Amino acid sequence: MVAPIYSTLESWLELNLPSVQKPGRYVGNELNQVRKDWDSVKIHAALAFPDIYDLGVPNLGISILYDQINKRQDALAERVFLPWVDMEKIMRRDGISLFSLENRIPLDKFDLIGISLPYETLYTNALNLLDLAGIPVHSRDRTSDHPLVIAGGHAMLNPEPMAPFLDVIVIGEGEEVIHEILDTLITSKINRFDREKTLIALSRITGVYIPSFYSPLNDDAGMYLGLNTTSPKIPRCIQKRIVGRLPEPVTDFIVPSVEVVHNRVAIEIMRGCTRGCRFCQAGMITRPVRERPLDQILDTIQVALDKTGFQEVALLSLSSSDHSEIKEIVQAIQTRFEGKHLTISLPSLRIESLSVDLLEKLSGSRQTSFTLAPEAATDRLRNIINKPISDDALLEVTRLIYSRGWRVIKCYFMIGHPEETMDDVKAIADLCKRVVMEGRKFHGLKATLHAGINTFIPKPHTPFQWRAMDSLESIREKQAYLRRELRGPGLKMTWADPQTSLLEAWLCRGDRRTAEVIYSAWKSGARFDAWQDQFNFDLWKDAFNQSGIDPFSISHRVRSADEVFPWDHIQIGVTKKYLLEEAENSQSGVLRPDCRESCYVCGVLPAYKKIRQENPGSHWGCPEVKAESIQP
Ligand code: SF4
């Protein structure tokens, strides 16, 4: 029996919570929380989102795993988030160990801690979370008495910078693999396996990467050469896990007792993207496309609204308007929930698939603004990045949106693309002004165009992984130009902090040596790196200086075609050969539009042939190809 620290914590919390911001972050007891008897189950999982409660509660990945684990009779999952700096300070002062929200159990009493790492600027937070729980941050310092520290999420598609801190890394989708991991851990617990034997058993699961079984090789100049395995039985490559069908969606969303970033029913209507934008990592690593059926979407919304009382429904996907039944979905939601005054949000819309029909259907809902992502404003650059949307098409869509009563449109652009010139940047400003002029025809000076300016990062597993990032000076110059141009009535601009983008590039492309830089930055005080008021770039520069690694060789070096990348052992389905072909196509301006119309043989079908055969039907974006015609 683990002694909950509930009673001792109770008085500590009572005494101290009034002195911190948003005390409700730390007390749990929300509607739809699952609080099981600790001793009634065989295995205990803490699900950690390494940022504050406000961001962690609406996180769909955590909600899915919480739901999957708690549906089992033999397991429980409890949530943990990182305390904000004020709470951390008093916890450290009083020696209070990080605890779960449900039963208030110290984290080191769980069998496993599952950390969600969707983006790299959470890395120092993950170390901080372990440290606040009294768990050694390096995997090598943990023993069989410590929980297994497992991580997953998009950032783990290059796991090497975090490898020394994690016992187990899940590559890909978690809904099925989590059950295989739990079953293995239960067997291991019953048979009293030591840590090594447990890890060996876990390494046999597809999609599970045990970093301690691999040692990286670098030459004298520091060039990465590849990985050695500690035993011939350990797989040399890890294949990303996928599910053949999207599993039953979550309905019992936690209803938070304090304000969080989203209070809504979130339903993933489609996973994957077939558009093939060459800068977009998410589009490459989430293939194949799998759609959720209309009936399941409607039934889920019905149950979830009843269970939560939320008034917003978010239809999530990388490109929601690309769902083959999107109009029917929106129409059916309007019909079934008429009079409920729901807000339907489609956070990512593809300009080509945003039809008049869909707009008509959405005009009955309370969607507050539209978000479009043209990413580039000249045809030349659009061809390079494989996102060919003409100015005319964009202006037509924005005219339609404004004409149906919406006053605010958000448009995302990216600067620093390969081959970008100042003319491409000037075209962004010109296009934004033309968009707002369309709005003025309907709303006068109240029409608004909100331009979000991101910075290109040559992300792993993309056709641009061989390219270099734009220089800091050039990015600053381009941002300054756009800031000067995009001001005045109806024009708003937000932009990514260039130093944060640079850090993201270093962390997403790094090899295992980067881990000690992360450790050293965290030891010097780096945490909450995604928060502008907490981010300290100098700490990172110092940490790189001490390590002897030139970070600009990570972000700003053009790679040759035969370069071995630190993430090459992670197989996402899309082959390196295909990515290279796409890199060449970008140079010659060759377009590859939506692959649902014509398969370009990216590698996904051969990699997941068996799963495709077991899941026939049009819910996959990939064709049903006969087994014998699939080339490896
Ligand atoms: S296998 Fe073909 S259809 Fe499927 S994601 Fe790859 S290119 Fe697209």
XYZ file of C-alpha atoms and ligand atoms in Angstrom:
640
model
C 0.000 0.000 0.000
C 1.370 3.364 -0.990
C 0.734 6.042 1.567
C -1.068 8.870 -0.202
C 0.251 12.196 0.915
C -3.295 13.466 0.752
C -3.626 14.250 4.454
C -0.261 15.937 4.878
C -0.608 17.717 1.592
C -4.074 18.874 2.548
C -2.838 21.184 5.242
C 0.181 22.300 3.190
C -2.062 23.175 0.261
C -4.544 24.958 2.498
C -1.778 27.041 3.938
C 0.058 27.809 0.708
C -2.385 27.856 -2.178
C -3.733 31.324 -1.369
C -0.275 32.721 -2.117
C 0.026 31.319 -5.657
C -1.611 32.266 -8.952
C -4.653 30.164 -9.920
C -4.670 27.717 -6.994
C -7.258 25.606 -8.835
C -4.438 24.260 -10.976
C -3.267 22.082 -8.113
C -6.389 20.642 -6.518
C -7.969 18.324 -9.118
C -11.516 17.092 -8.345
C -12.852 18.340 -11.651
C -15.939 16.964 -13.369
C -15.052 13.715 -15.230
C -11.854 13.157 -13.286
C -11.273 9.398 -12.767
C -10.173 8.575 -9.255
C -9.638 4.865 -8.748
C -8.694 2.951 -5.640
C -4.902 2.684 -5.802
C -4.844 -0.894 -4.520
C -7.566 -2.138 -6.861
C -5.335 -2.166 -9.944
C -2.137 -3.888 -10.993
C -0.408 -0.990 -12.673
C -0.229 2.737 -12.016
C 0.542 5.332 -14.676
C 1.157 9.040 -14.169
C 0.434 10.993 -17.354
C 2.493 14.142 -17.441
C 2.213 17.181 -19.634
C 5.359 19.183 -18.847
C 3.757 22.582 -18.802
C 1.108 24.183 -16.651
C -2.402 22.855 -16.045
C -3.946 25.489 -18.321
C -2.217 23.947 -21.355
C -2.161 20.351 -20.169
C -5.850 19.789 -19.445
C -7.081 20.468 -23.013
C -4.219 18.442 -24.544
C -5.900 15.775 -26.650
C -2.986 13.311 -26.454
C -3.142 13.226 -22.660
C -6.966 12.963 -22.743
C -6.787 9.972 -25.109
C -4.262 8.055 -22.997
C -6.129 8.906 -19.764
C -9.273 7.484 -21.337
C -7.564 4.383 -22.764
C -5.813 3.449 -19.517
C -8.677 4.195 -17.157
C -11.057 2.068 -19.243
C -8.996 -0.945 -18.179
C -9.978 -2.682 -14.959
C -6.370 -3.502 -14.090
C -4.799 -0.069 -14.498
C -5.163 3.517 -13.440
C -3.915 6.762 -14.917
C -3.565 9.988 -12.973
C -2.561 13.391 -14.335
C 0.321 15.642 -13.459
C 1.309 19.038 -14.781
C 4.249 21.272 -14.082
C 3.661 23.839 -11.369
C 4.111 27.452 -12.384
C 7.249 29.181 -11.069
C 5.550 30.554 -7.944
C 4.295 27.120 -6.896
C 7.606 25.435 -7.765
C 9.429 27.862 -5.537
C 7.402 27.047 -2.444
C 7.323 23.325 -3.210
C 11.119 23.270 -3.346
C 11.345 25.462 -0.249
C 9.185 23.037 1.759
C 10.435 19.804 0.184
C 7.050 18.944 -1.338
C 7.428 16.300 -4.004
C 5.430 16.562 -7.233
C 2.148 14.678 -6.894
C -0.679 13.493 -9.114
C -3.960 15.396 -9.157
C -6.366 12.483 -8.583
C -5.107 10.642 -5.504
C -2.271 13.036 -4.731
C 0.310 10.291 -4.953
C 3.981 11.264 -5.199
C 5.201 10.594 -8.726
C 7.980 8.248 -7.701
C 5.386 5.750 -6.446
C 3.955 5.115 -9.920
C 5.064 2.221 -12.121
C 5.469 4.489 -15.077
C 5.509 8.159 -15.885
C 4.328 8.910 -19.399
C 5.540 12.297 -20.570
C 3.959 13.966 -23.578
C 6.498 15.833 -25.711
C 4.732 17.361 -28.703
C 7.352 20.119 -29.132
C 10.987 20.661 -28.204
C 10.657 23.712 -25.986
C 9.189 21.395 -23.338
C 12.483 19.514 -22.864
C 13.804 21.434 -19.878
C 10.327 21.291 -18.317
C 10.437 17.491 -18.572
C 13.709 17.432 -16.626
C 12.290 19.829 -14.098
C 9.225 17.656 -13.666
C 11.345 14.581 -12.903
C 13.538 16.545 -10.543
C 10.551 17.987 -8.673
C 9.364 14.419 -8.218
C 12.710 13.401 -6.728
C 13.438 11.095 -9.671
C 16.980 11.149 -11.150
C 16.815 12.949 -14.472
C 19.282 10.649 -16.234
C 17.997 7.183 -17.038
C 21.387 5.679 -16.084
C 20.919 6.868 -12.471
C 17.530 5.233 -12.027
C 17.112 1.772 -10.519
C 14.398 -0.895 -10.473
C 12.826 1.038 -7.584
C 12.104 4.032 -9.783
C 9.189 4.338 -12.208
C 9.910 3.791 -15.874
C 10.021 7.133 -17.625
C 8.339 6.867 -21.016
C 7.866 9.653 -23.547
C 5.998 10.056 -26.796
C 4.743 12.819 -29.051
C 5.774 14.458 -32.288
C 9.060 15.797 -30.937
C 10.160 12.214 -30.292
C 10.443 11.561 -34.016
C 14.020 12.683 -33.380
C 14.413 11.226 -29.902
C 18.209 11.574 -29.594
C 18.450 14.926 -27.755
C 16.254 13.496 -24.973
C 17.545 9.906 -25.159
C 19.696 9.891 -21.980
C 16.776 11.067 -19.830
C 14.181 8.547 -20.984
C 13.918 4.805 -20.371
C 11.435 4.164 -23.144
C 10.302 6.231 -26.123
C 7.151 5.518 -28.082
C 7.481 6.343 -31.747
C 4.123 7.152 -33.298
C 0.523 6.714 -32.248
C -0.104 5.622 -28.685
C -3.631 4.179 -28.539
C -2.694 0.543 -29.164
C 0.900 0.447 -28.052
C 0.037 1.736 -24.569
C -1.891 -1.483 -23.909
C 1.020 -3.630 -25.046
C 3.324 -1.650 -22.768
C 0.974 -1.992 -19.793
C 0.552 -5.745 -20.376
C 4.318 -6.159 -20.539
C 4.822 -4.150 -17.356
C 2.180 -6.170 -15.514
C 3.949 -9.399 -16.520
C 7.241 -7.898 -15.489
C 5.840 -6.845 -12.116
C 4.278 -10.242 -11.404
C 7.518 -11.998 -12.317
C 9.667 -9.436 -10.537
C 11.799 -8.682 -13.596
C 14.603 -6.246 -12.989
C 14.790 -3.048 -15.014
C 17.042 -4.507 -17.715
C 14.816 -7.518 -18.301
C 11.726 -5.309 -18.429
C 13.369 -3.055 -21.003
C 14.352 -6.040 -23.136
C 10.728 -7.237 -23.079
C 9.521 -3.756 -24.056
C 12.032 -3.509 -26.906
C 10.162 -6.334 -28.698
C 7.089 -4.138 -29.132
C 6.852 -2.412 -32.518
C 7.266 1.334 -32.113
C 9.116 1.105 -28.791
C 12.634 2.548 -28.654
C 14.904 1.871 -25.689
C 17.660 4.477 -26.051
C 20.054 2.778 -23.614
C 20.317 -0.165 -26.038
C 21.870 2.084 -28.679
C 25.139 3.965 -28.668
C 25.820 6.735 -31.153
C 29.019 7.001 -33.165
C 30.610 10.323 -34.017
C 33.903 10.871 -35.819
C 36.741 13.002 -34.405
C 35.229 16.130 -35.929
C 31.918 15.385 -34.190
C 30.120 14.252 -37.365
C 27.359 11.806 -36.585
C 27.958 8.393 -38.185
C 25.124 6.228 -36.890
C 24.136 4.037 -33.952
C 25.415 0.733 -32.624
C 23.083 -1.601 -30.772
C 24.145 -3.279 -27.543
C 22.990 -6.666 -28.830
C 22.279 -8.173 -32.246
C 18.736 -8.940 -31.017
C 17.896 -5.255 -30.708
C 16.247 -3.871 -33.874
C 18.464 -1.455 -35.788
C 15.497 0.691 -36.785
C 12.262 1.580 -35.044
C 9.123 1.682 -37.111
C 6.500 4.275 -36.213
C 3.322 2.793 -34.783
C 0.020 3.578 -36.427
C -3.546 2.442 -35.883
C -5.554 1.060 -38.802
C -8.687 2.910 -37.710
C -9.005 5.875 -35.406
C -10.073 4.392 -32.058
C -13.230 5.334 -30.147
C -12.874 9.032 -29.369
C -12.844 10.591 -25.907
C -16.211 11.777 -24.590
C -15.530 12.348 -20.877
C -13.436 15.478 -21.156
C -12.221 16.951 -17.907
C -14.166 20.108 -17.120
C -11.571 22.305 -15.454
C -12.350 24.400 -12.448
C -10.048 27.223 -13.559
C -9.745 28.925 -16.912
C -7.670 26.957 -19.439
C -6.741 27.608 -23.079
C -9.664 25.637 -24.519
C -12.944 24.578 -22.951
C -14.355 22.465 -25.714
C -15.215 19.069 -27.053
C -12.267 18.195 -29.265
C -12.699 15.462 -31.793
C -10.051 14.406 -34.246
C -11.986 13.953 -37.472
C -9.003 12.932 -39.557
C -5.373 11.972 -38.927
C -2.590 12.505 -41.428
C -2.315 14.776 -44.446
C -1.785 14.039 -48.116
C -0.974 17.535 -49.319
C 2.786 17.130 -49.011
C 3.872 20.665 -48.070
C 7.642 20.284 -48.081
C 8.364 22.249 -44.892
C 5.687 20.500 -42.838
C 6.885 17.815 -40.470
C 3.414 16.971 -39.149
C 2.235 16.240 -42.693
C 5.030 13.718 -43.254
C 5.105 11.982 -39.872
C 1.354 11.460 -39.492
C 0.737 9.675 -42.807
C -1.371 7.783 -43.826
C -4.611 9.754 -43.830
C -7.377 8.045 -41.871
C -10.820 9.619 -41.607
C -13.307 9.195 -38.815
C -16.835 8.302 -39.972
C -19.606 10.873 -39.744
C -21.848 8.794 -37.451
C -19.107 8.292 -34.915
C -18.328 12.021 -34.927
C -21.962 12.929 -34.293
C -22.516 10.338 -31.562
C -19.329 11.396 -29.817
C -20.323 15.048 -29.854
C -23.739 14.181 -28.443
C -22.311 12.199 -25.512
C -19.469 14.639 -24.876
C -21.784 17.677 -24.786
C -24.044 15.879 -22.321
C -21.108 14.968 -20.123
C -19.372 18.319 -20.128
C -21.830 21.087 -20.846
C -19.283 22.631 -23.212
C -20.620 24.884 -25.975
C -17.773 24.590 -28.430
C -16.933 21.671 -30.689
C -13.529 21.590 -32.379
C -13.236 19.362 -35.442
C -9.512 18.709 -35.347
C -7.157 17.575 -38.057
C -4.121 18.932 -39.854
C -6.495 20.060 -42.564
C -10.112 19.746 -41.413
C -11.724 20.879 -44.656
C -10.009 17.982 -46.464
C -12.247 15.404 -44.761
C -14.220 13.883 -47.636
C -17.499 14.448 -45.755
C -16.768 17.768 -44.095
C -19.871 19.502 -45.469
C -22.099 16.660 -44.335
C -20.457 16.688 -40.901
C -21.013 20.408 -40.379
C -24.566 20.175 -41.741
C -25.404 17.195 -39.503
C -24.029 18.978 -36.423
C -26.142 22.035 -37.233
C -29.242 19.909 -37.641
C -28.815 17.649 -34.644
C -27.813 20.401 -32.224
C -30.071 23.151 -33.527
C -30.929 25.651 -30.830
C -27.915 24.743 -28.669
C -25.919 27.731 -29.970
C -22.793 25.684 -30.525
C -19.564 27.153 -31.757
C -18.062 24.846 -34.359
C -14.388 25.472 -34.838
C -12.344 24.133 -37.695
C -8.892 25.264 -36.607
C -7.074 24.391 -39.831
C -8.718 24.965 -43.151
C -7.269 24.329 -46.556
C -7.961 27.169 -48.962
C -8.603 24.837 -51.938
C -11.169 22.788 -50.033
C -13.023 25.670 -48.410
C -16.129 25.811 -50.568
C -19.069 28.188 -50.707
C -21.201 25.286 -49.535
C -19.120 24.706 -46.445
C -19.109 28.413 -45.660
C -22.893 28.500 -46.004
C -23.156 25.652 -43.551
C -20.717 27.219 -41.117
C -22.482 30.551 -41.258
C -25.197 29.054 -39.052
C -22.645 28.373 -36.291
C -20.823 30.738 -34.020
C -17.335 30.269 -35.461
C -15.626 33.522 -34.548
C -12.844 33.731 -37.086
C -11.246 31.813 -39.934
C -7.677 30.641 -40.073
C -5.966 30.072 -43.402
C -2.348 29.199 -44.029
C -1.099 30.266 -47.448
C 2.491 30.170 -46.055
C 3.965 31.979 -49.086
C 2.796 34.857 -51.259
C 4.532 34.285 -54.602
C 3.890 31.479 -57.081
C 7.630 30.741 -57.333
C 7.960 30.111 -53.607
C 4.640 28.270 -53.452
C 5.975 25.825 -56.021
C 9.157 25.361 -54.013
C 7.231 24.482 -50.865
C 4.530 22.523 -52.760
C 1.648 24.674 -51.635
C 0.289 26.089 -54.876
C -2.513 28.466 -53.963
C -3.008 31.377 -56.305
C -3.574 34.920 -55.075
C -6.912 34.865 -56.904
C -8.039 31.730 -55.060
C -7.014 33.176 -51.710
C -8.717 36.501 -52.398
C -11.860 34.722 -53.578
C -12.025 32.646 -50.384
C -11.407 35.637 -48.133
C -14.091 37.593 -50.033
C -16.543 34.738 -49.455
C -15.703 34.629 -45.743
C -16.048 38.376 -45.229
C -19.221 38.462 -47.320
C -20.912 35.939 -45.018
C -20.532 38.109 -41.982
C -17.132 37.215 -40.507
C -14.948 40.218 -39.849
C -11.674 38.583 -38.800
C -9.465 36.335 -40.901
C -6.162 34.936 -39.693
C -3.552 34.128 -42.319
C -0.363 32.271 -41.506
C 2.781 32.868 -43.505
C 6.268 31.549 -43.088
C 9.467 33.484 -43.679
C 12.938 32.054 -44.202
C 11.841 29.399 -46.708
C 14.678 27.979 -48.847
C 15.340 30.259 -51.869
C 13.308 33.108 -50.353
C 14.149 36.646 -51.441
C 13.007 40.003 -50.114
C 10.511 40.154 -53.008
C 8.742 37.102 -51.549
C 8.525 38.862 -48.191
C 7.231 42.063 -49.748
C 4.567 39.989 -51.504
C 3.288 38.841 -48.085
C 2.651 42.438 -47.059
C 1.002 43.245 -50.384
C -1.253 40.196 -50.243
C -2.336 40.935 -46.660
C -3.303 44.458 -47.686
C -5.314 43.109 -50.622
C -7.105 40.675 -48.301
C -8.112 43.403 -45.879
C -9.326 45.518 -48.794
C -11.698 42.678 -49.674
C -13.003 42.771 -46.104
C -13.559 46.513 -46.248
C -16.054 46.034 -49.069
C -18.314 44.342 -46.515
C -17.290 45.670 -43.104
C -15.547 48.969 -43.717
C -12.782 49.672 -41.248
C -13.966 46.861 -38.999
C -12.599 44.198 -41.367
C -9.485 42.654 -39.859
C -6.637 40.588 -41.216
C -4.432 39.034 -38.598
C -1.112 37.882 -40.098
C 0.802 35.245 -38.148
C 4.418 35.154 -39.297
C 6.308 31.970 -38.484
C 9.899 31.103 -39.250
C 10.991 28.161 -41.374
C 12.877 25.442 -39.503
C 14.400 22.592 -41.530
C 12.663 19.851 -39.581
C 13.671 16.180 -39.509
C 11.730 13.787 -41.769
C 10.854 16.499 -44.299
C 12.125 17.161 -47.836
C 13.841 20.260 -46.425
C 15.845 18.365 -43.787
C 18.958 18.848 -45.941
C 18.500 22.626 -46.079
C 19.832 25.382 -43.826
C 17.845 27.778 -41.708
C 17.814 31.453 -42.610
C 20.216 33.592 -40.569
C 19.039 35.363 -37.444
C 19.890 38.743 -38.993
C 17.922 38.010 -42.142
C 14.869 36.815 -40.166
C 14.987 39.958 -38.044
C 15.225 42.142 -41.133
C 12.231 40.404 -42.745
C 10.174 40.637 -39.563
C 11.028 44.320 -39.184
C 9.939 44.995 -42.757
C 6.610 43.210 -42.213
C 6.042 44.989 -38.903
C 6.474 48.330 -40.669
C 4.105 47.332 -43.468
C 1.430 45.450 -41.568
C 0.125 48.206 -39.380
C -2.827 50.493 -39.636
C -6.582 49.950 -39.579
C -7.586 46.294 -39.861
C -4.052 44.917 -39.948
C -2.501 42.962 -37.107
C 0.674 40.962 -37.042
C 2.136 38.458 -34.623
C 5.443 36.732 -35.172
C 7.594 33.942 -33.795
C 10.506 35.067 -31.654
C 13.579 34.363 -33.849
C 15.696 33.130 -30.935
C 13.012 30.654 -29.894
C 12.836 29.379 -33.491
C 16.617 29.006 -33.482
C 16.506 26.993 -30.260
C 13.761 24.816 -31.734
C 15.997 24.110 -34.726
C 18.922 23.142 -32.469
C 16.773 20.853 -30.358
C 14.785 19.216 -33.147
C 17.884 18.454 -35.241
C 20.378 17.635 -32.514
C 22.064 14.306 -31.868
C 22.582 12.619 -28.518
C 25.348 15.058 -27.549
C 22.682 17.777 -27.400
C 21.283 16.073 -24.306
C 24.053 17.393 -22.098
C 23.402 20.894 -23.440
C 19.758 20.527 -22.418
C 20.854 19.264 -19.011
C 23.298 22.089 -18.524
C 20.784 24.758 -19.638
C 18.214 23.324 -17.231
C 20.770 23.253 -14.386
C 21.449 26.930 -15.056
C 17.764 27.740 -14.779
C 16.218 27.204 -18.241
C 12.584 26.134 -18.110
C 9.317 27.250 -19.672
C 11.282 27.956 -22.857
C 8.043 28.324 -24.822
C 7.039 31.244 -22.598
C 8.450 34.546 -23.798
C 8.618 35.993 -20.283
C 10.617 32.984 -19.036
C 12.795 32.173 -22.058
C 16.458 33.049 -21.601
C 18.444 32.589 -24.801
C 21.751 33.418 -23.103
C 21.481 30.324 -20.904
C 21.293 28.203 -24.044
C 24.186 29.975 -25.753
C 26.317 29.412 -22.653
C 25.284 25.763 -22.465
C 26.318 25.208 -26.102
C 29.580 27.077 -25.532
C 30.448 24.842 -22.601
C 29.654 21.704 -24.609
C 31.976 22.631 -27.450
C 29.167 21.969 -29.962
C 28.626 24.694 -32.541
C 24.832 24.992 -32.599
C 24.894 26.776 -35.950
C 26.397 23.640 -37.487
C 23.114 21.979 -36.475
C 20.798 24.643 -37.880
C 22.710 26.411 -40.631
C 24.758 23.747 -42.409
C 23.515 22.569 -45.802
C 23.646 18.753 -45.814
C 24.789 16.556 -48.671
C 22.387 13.924 -50.006
C 24.310 11.117 -48.303
C 24.428 12.718 -44.836
C 23.520 10.333 -41.999
C 20.991 12.043 -39.734
C 20.600 11.376 -35.991
C 16.975 10.397 -36.710
C 17.629 7.973 -39.568
C 16.894 4.927 -37.382
C 13.338 6.204 -36.872
C 11.213 4.949 -39.766
C 8.114 7.056 -40.329
C 6.868 5.114 -43.347
C 7.785 7.871 -45.805
C 11.221 6.869 -47.083
C 14.356 8.984 -47.169
C 14.510 8.281 -50.909
C 11.085 9.894 -51.347
C 12.054 12.896 -49.234
C 15.161 13.350 -51.365
C 13.088 13.151 -54.542
C 10.840 15.836 -53.120
C 13.880 17.953 -52.224
C 14.943 17.737 -55.887
C 11.411 18.523 -57.061
C 11.421 21.666 -54.947
C 14.574 22.857 -56.727
C 13.093 22.257 -60.145
C 9.701 23.691 -59.178
C 7.880 20.372 -59.738
C 4.580 20.160 -57.888
C 3.072 17.098 -56.267
C -0.508 17.948 -55.400
C -2.772 15.955 -53.090
C -1.653 12.327 -53.214
C -5.196 11.091 -52.705
C -5.656 11.874 -56.375
C -2.459 10.167 -57.453
C -0.211 8.116 -55.190
C 3.435 9.152 -55.413
C 4.680 6.009 -53.686
C 6.063 7.750 -50.623
C 6.746 4.470 -48.814
C 3.782 4.405 -46.451
C 1.911 1.592 -48.196
C 4.760 -0.934 -48.200
C 5.552 -0.029 -44.578
C 1.964 -0.565 -43.410
C 0.816 -3.069 -46.012
C -0.611 -5.545 -43.507
C -2.508 -2.888 -41.549
C -3.958 -1.517 -44.792
C -5.086 -4.974 -45.845
C -6.739 -5.507 -42.455
C -8.474 -2.125 -42.762
C -9.875 -1.889 -46.258
C -12.095 0.968 -47.293
C -12.041 4.579 -48.295
C -11.371 5.934 -44.801
C -7.652 5.655 -45.678
C -6.254 8.269 -48.037
C -3.967 5.638 -49.613
C -5.264 3.382 -52.330
C -6.080 -0.249 -51.723
C -3.128 -1.714 -53.574
C -2.842 -5.426 -54.182
C -0.158 -6.926 -51.997
C 1.898 -8.296 -54.894
C 2.110 -4.860 -56.559
C 3.621 -3.151 -53.530
C 7.336 -2.641 -53.953
C 9.443 -2.478 -50.807
S 1.331 5.861 -50.069
Fe 0.629 7.213 -51.730
S -1.410 7.893 -51.133
Fe -0.435 7.022 -49.296
S 0.477 8.786 -48.257
Fe 2.070 7.918 -49.594
S 1.922 9.049 -51.547
Fe 0.022 9.426 -50.369
